[in-house]
Structures are given as structure tokens and as C-alpha cells.
Amino acid sequence: MTEGKTVIDDIKKDAQSRMKKSLEALHQNFNKIRTGRAHSSILDAVTVDYYGAQVPLNQVASINVEDARTLAVVPWEQQMVPKIEKAIMTSDLGLNPASAGNVIRVPMPMLTEETRKGYIKQARQEAEHARVAVRNVRRDANGDLKSLLKEKEITEDEQHQGEEAIQKLTDSIIAEIDKALESKEHDLMQV
């Protein structure tokens, strides 16, 4: 029955890979939620018109954290300054950049209690979407195990062991999601 074992291992590896992608997507979504502190990843979603093509901001400028509340964006080409300023302003991040020569400073506004609560609500929604995605992967993997049992490629014991392994994996990824959410909430609540 080693053939059944390798098939089960393949299902587990596929499930683990898909669950980790859900976790990575959650981290990317969390980076888009602005905290009061400056960090360069907040501008990851901003794209700039560069000779007719929309490219990520970090491909046309360097982004540095100047201090706890300010980002400094230094374009590699001087003529990109107004385009970068406009792109940051029109992004839905609520930031107001100011250029001084070839350096664009992006101050992080203080978060009000109301905006903090809104961002926490958004973070919780993102975490719940990630949990649902992980549970869907678990459901798919368990479905694959059931169909293997139905086709008599694995035994009931192997199916049961496979489902237990998938459940352990699910629990560990959901724990990581909860930990990431707790960390994001902590960041958002810091004044």
C-alpha cells in the first residue's frame, strides 16, 4: 500500500502549498492596511505611469523610511516626480505627498479612533477570508481522500490518517492567521 501513501502525501503537499498561499495573500493584504507608522510596503500597491505602462512604484524609485512617520521616495528619473506624487495621491491610501526637489516625502497622518476601528474591522475581514480559503483547501483535500477510498486506491485507515494530517495542517495555518491578525491589531492600536 505504499502507492496509497504517496498519493496521500501528494494531497497533503498540495493542500499545504495552497494554504501557505492563502497566508501569503493575507500578509500582502495586511500590508495595504495603513498603520500610523511608516513602512515602505504600504506603497507596494501604488502603480505609476512609466512611458505608457503602469509599473509598481518600487520599480521607478527607491522608498525609504525617513523616520517613524515619514517615507522618502526618490525617483530614479527627475521627470517622474510629478507622476509619482499624483499616483500616491490618487491611491486609496489617504496619503498626501510633498516634493522637495527630487525627493518626495510622504507623511503618515495620525489615525483617529474611528479610522483605527475601521482598519481593524478590515483586517478581521481579511483574516476571515484567509480562514475560509484554508478551510476550502481542507474540504478539497478531504474530498480527494474520499474519492480515493471510493476507487479503492487507499484503505479507510489511510483515509482517516490523511484527514487527521490535513486537519493538523489546517489548525496550524489558522493559528498563524490568528497570530498575524493579533499582531496587525496591536500595530493599529498603537498611538
GROMACS .gro file of C-alpha atoms in nm:
model
  191
    1MET     CA    1   0.000   0.000   0.000
    2THR     CA    2   0.294   0.240  -0.045
    3GLU     CA    3   0.123   0.373  -0.359
    4GLY     CA    4  -0.170   0.494  -0.147
    5LYS     CA    5   0.074   0.659   0.095
    6THR     CA    6   0.247   0.859  -0.182
    7VAL     CA    7  -0.090   0.971  -0.321
    8ILE     CA    8  -0.191   1.088   0.028
    9ASP     CA    9   0.144   1.268   0.066
   10ASP     CA   10   0.084   1.443  -0.267
   11ILE     CA   11  -0.261   1.558  -0.149
   12LYS     CA   12  -0.108   1.687   0.178
   13LYS     CA   13   0.171   1.871  -0.005
   14ASP     CA   14  -0.078   2.031  -0.244
   15ALA     CA   15  -0.303   2.133   0.047
   16GLN     CA   16  -0.006   2.277   0.239
   17SER     CA   17   0.110   2.475  -0.064
   18ARG     CA   18  -0.238   2.619  -0.123
   19MET     CA   19  -0.285   2.703   0.246
   20LYS     CA   20   0.052   2.881   0.259
   21LYS     CA   21  -0.051   3.087  -0.047
   22SER     CA   22  -0.363   3.197   0.144
   23LEU     CA   23  -0.140   3.302   0.435
   24GLU     CA   24   0.093   3.496   0.199
   25ALA     CA   25  -0.207   3.670   0.041
   26LEU     CA   26  -0.325   3.769   0.391
   27HIS     CA   27   0.015   3.923   0.469
   28GLN     CA   28   0.003   4.119   0.142
   29ASN     CA   29  -0.348   4.242   0.223
   30PHE     CA   30  -0.236   4.341   0.574
   31ASN     CA   31   0.047   4.546   0.423
   32LYS     CA   32  -0.212   4.753   0.237
   33ILE     CA   33  -0.386   4.842   0.565
   34ARG     CA   34  -0.216   5.156   0.688
   35THR     CA   35  -0.095   5.185   1.044
   36GLY     CA   36   0.020   5.513   1.195
   37ARG     CA   37   0.384   5.412   1.146
   38ALA     CA   38   0.574   5.449   0.821
   39HIS     CA   39   0.683   5.134   0.639
   40SER     CA   40   0.776   5.106   0.273
   41SER     CA   41   0.543   4.814   0.200
   42ILE     CA   42   0.244   5.048   0.234
   43LEU     CA   43   0.326   5.179  -0.115
   44ASP     CA   44   0.352   4.830  -0.271
   45ALA     CA   45   0.007   4.862  -0.429
   46VAL     CA   46   0.082   5.202  -0.591
   47THR     CA   47   0.147   5.192  -0.966
   48VAL     CA   48   0.293   5.476  -1.175
   49ASP     CA   49   0.256   5.561  -1.543
   50TYR     CA   50   0.607   5.497  -1.681
   51TYR     CA   51   0.631   5.564  -2.055
   52GLY     CA   52   0.274   5.443  -2.112
   53ALA     CA   53   0.287   5.135  -1.887
   54GLN     CA   54   0.163   5.101  -1.530
   55VAL     CA   55   0.455   4.978  -1.318
   56PRO     CA   56   0.490   4.934  -0.940
   57LEU     CA   57   0.631   5.240  -0.765
   58ASN     CA   58   0.929   5.045  -0.629
   59GLN     CA   59   1.046   4.986  -0.989
   60VAL     CA   60   1.086   5.357  -1.066
   61ALA     CA   61   1.202   5.490  -0.728
   62SER     CA   62   1.365   5.391  -0.403
   63ILE     CA   63   1.139   5.402  -0.099
   64ASN     CA   64   1.299   5.461   0.241
   65VAL     CA   65   1.167   5.512   0.591
   66GLU     CA   66   1.295   5.856   0.693
   67ASP     CA   67   1.152   5.847   1.046
   68ALA     CA   68   0.863   5.679   1.230
   69ARG     CA   69   0.602   5.887   1.045
   70THR     CA   70   0.764   5.974   0.710
   71LEU     CA   71   0.858   5.787   0.394
   72ALA     CA   72   1.106   5.931   0.145
   73VAL     CA   73   1.053   5.837  -0.220
   74VAL     CA   74   1.347   5.913  -0.450
   75PRO     CA   75   1.268   5.864  -0.820
   76TRP     CA   76   1.548   5.739  -1.043
   77GLU     CA   77   1.447   5.991  -1.310
   78GLN     CA   78   1.373   6.357  -1.226
   79GLN     CA   79   1.073   6.381  -1.464
   80MET     CA   80   0.895   6.105  -1.267
   81VAL     CA   81   0.847   6.327  -0.957
   82PRO     CA   82   0.505   6.471  -1.055
   83LYS     CA   83   0.377   6.135  -1.184
   84ILE     CA   84   0.478   5.959  -0.861
   85GLU     CA   85   0.321   6.234  -0.650
   86LYS     CA   86  -0.004   6.203  -0.845
   87ALA     CA   87  -0.002   5.822  -0.819
   88ILE     CA   88   0.040   5.834  -0.439
   89MET     CA   89  -0.231   6.100  -0.406
   90THR     CA   90  -0.484   5.912  -0.621
   91SER     CA   91  -0.420   5.579  -0.446
   92ASP     CA   92  -0.683   5.494  -0.188
   93LEU     CA   93  -0.430   5.512   0.097
   94GLY     CA   94  -0.525   5.862   0.209
   95LEU     CA   95  -0.168   5.994   0.184
   96ASN     CA   96  -0.063   6.346   0.087
   97PRO     CA   97   0.292   6.354  -0.058
   98ALA     CA   98   0.505   6.669  -0.081
   99SER     CA   99   0.804   6.702  -0.312
  100ALA     CA  100   1.122   6.892  -0.233
  101GLY     CA  101   1.344   6.883  -0.541
  102ASN     CA  102   1.382   6.521  -0.639
  103VAL     CA  103   1.271   6.377  -0.302
  104ILE     CA  104   0.904   6.311  -0.233
  105ARG     CA  105   0.821   6.298   0.136
  106VAL     CA  106   0.510   6.106   0.235
  107PRO     CA  107   0.400   6.187   0.591
  108MET     CA  108   0.181   5.929   0.763
  109PRO     CA  109  -0.120   6.106   0.914
  110MET     CA  110  -0.221   6.018   1.268
  111LEU     CA  111  -0.502   5.766   1.279
  112THR     CA  112  -0.820   5.872   1.453
  113GLU     CA  113  -1.002   5.627   1.680
  114GLU     CA  114  -1.268   5.589   1.411
  115THR     CA  115  -1.019   5.505   1.133
  116ARG     CA  116  -0.835   5.264   1.364
  117LYS     CA  117  -1.160   5.077   1.427
  118GLY     CA  118  -1.234   5.074   1.054
  119TYR     CA  119  -0.890   4.934   0.975
  120ILE     CA  120  -0.924   4.671   1.249
  121LYS     CA  121  -1.261   4.568   1.103
  122GLN     CA  122  -1.097   4.546   0.758
  123ALA     CA  123  -0.809   4.338   0.900
  124ARG     CA  124  -1.056   4.100   1.067
  125GLN     CA  125  -1.242   4.059   0.738
  126GLU     CA  126  -0.917   3.981   0.556
  127ALA     CA  127  -0.828   3.724   0.823
  128GLU     CA  128  -1.171   3.563   0.794
  129HIS     CA  129  -1.133   3.542   0.413
  130ALA     CA  130  -0.799   3.368   0.466
  131ARG     CA  131  -0.954   3.123   0.717
  132VAL     CA  132  -1.234   3.043   0.471
  133ALA     CA  133  -0.979   2.985   0.194
  134VAL     CA  134  -0.782   2.747   0.419
  135ARG     CA  135  -1.099   2.558   0.514
  136ASN     CA  136  -1.190   2.528   0.145
  137VAL     CA  137  -0.849   2.372   0.079
  138ARG     CA  138  -0.914   2.129   0.367
  139ARG     CA  139  -1.253   2.040   0.218
  140ASP     CA  140  -1.098   1.979  -0.125
  141ALA     CA  141  -0.821   1.761   0.021
  142ASN     CA  142  -1.069   1.556   0.225
  143GLY     CA  143  -1.284   1.520  -0.087
  144ASP     CA  144  -0.982   1.387  -0.276
  145LEU     CA  145  -0.920   1.135   0.003
  146LYS     CA  146  -1.284   1.022  -0.006
  147SER     CA  147  -1.273   0.970  -0.381
  148LEU     CA  148  -0.951   0.767  -0.347
  149LEU     CA  149  -1.126   0.548  -0.087
  150LYS     CA  150  -1.427   0.511  -0.318
  151GLU     CA  151  -1.197   0.397  -0.600
  152LYS     CA  152  -1.033   0.159  -0.350
  153GLU     CA  153  -0.688   0.314  -0.400
  154ILE     CA  154  -0.649   0.366  -0.024
  155THR     CA  155  -0.788   0.196   0.286
  156GLU     CA  156  -1.025   0.353   0.539
  157ASP     CA  157  -0.737   0.374   0.789
  158GLU     CA  158  -0.521   0.561   0.537
  159GLN     CA  159  -0.810   0.796   0.464
  160HIS     CA  160  -0.858   0.860   0.836
  161GLN     CA  161  -0.484   0.923   0.889
  162GLY     CA  162  -0.478   1.155   0.586
  163GLU     CA  163  -0.776   1.353   0.717
  164GLU     CA  164  -0.609   1.385   1.059
  165ALA     CA  165  -0.290   1.515   0.896
  166ILE     CA  166  -0.490   1.764   0.685
  167GLN     CA  167  -0.674   1.881   1.000
  168LYS     CA  168  -0.345   1.934   1.189
  169LEU     CA  169  -0.213   2.135   0.895
  170THR     CA  170  -0.536   2.338   0.883
  171ASP     CA  171  -0.516   2.410   1.257
  172SER     CA  172  -0.154   2.526   1.235
  173ILE     CA  173  -0.220   2.760   0.938
  174ILE     CA  174  -0.531   2.906   1.107
  175ALA     CA  175  -0.322   2.963   1.423
  176GLU     CA  176  -0.071   3.156   1.207
  177ILE     CA  177  -0.359   3.362   1.060
  178ASP     CA  178  -0.485   3.442   1.411
  179LYS     CA  179  -0.133   3.539   1.522
  180ALA     CA  180  -0.091   3.769   1.218
  181LEU     CA  181  -0.429   3.930   1.290
  182GLU     CA  182  -0.339   3.985   1.655
  183SER     CA  183  -0.010   4.147   1.551
  184LYS     CA  184  -0.187   4.374   1.299
  185GLU     CA  185  -0.447   4.477   1.556
  186HIS     CA  186  -0.167   4.557   1.802
  187ASP     CA  187   0.005   4.774   1.537
  188LEU     CA  188  -0.319   4.955   1.462
  189MET     CA  189  -0.395   5.028   1.826
  190GLN     CA  190  -0.053   5.182   1.899
  191VAL     CA  191  -0.078   5.558   1.921
   0.00000   0.00000   0.00000
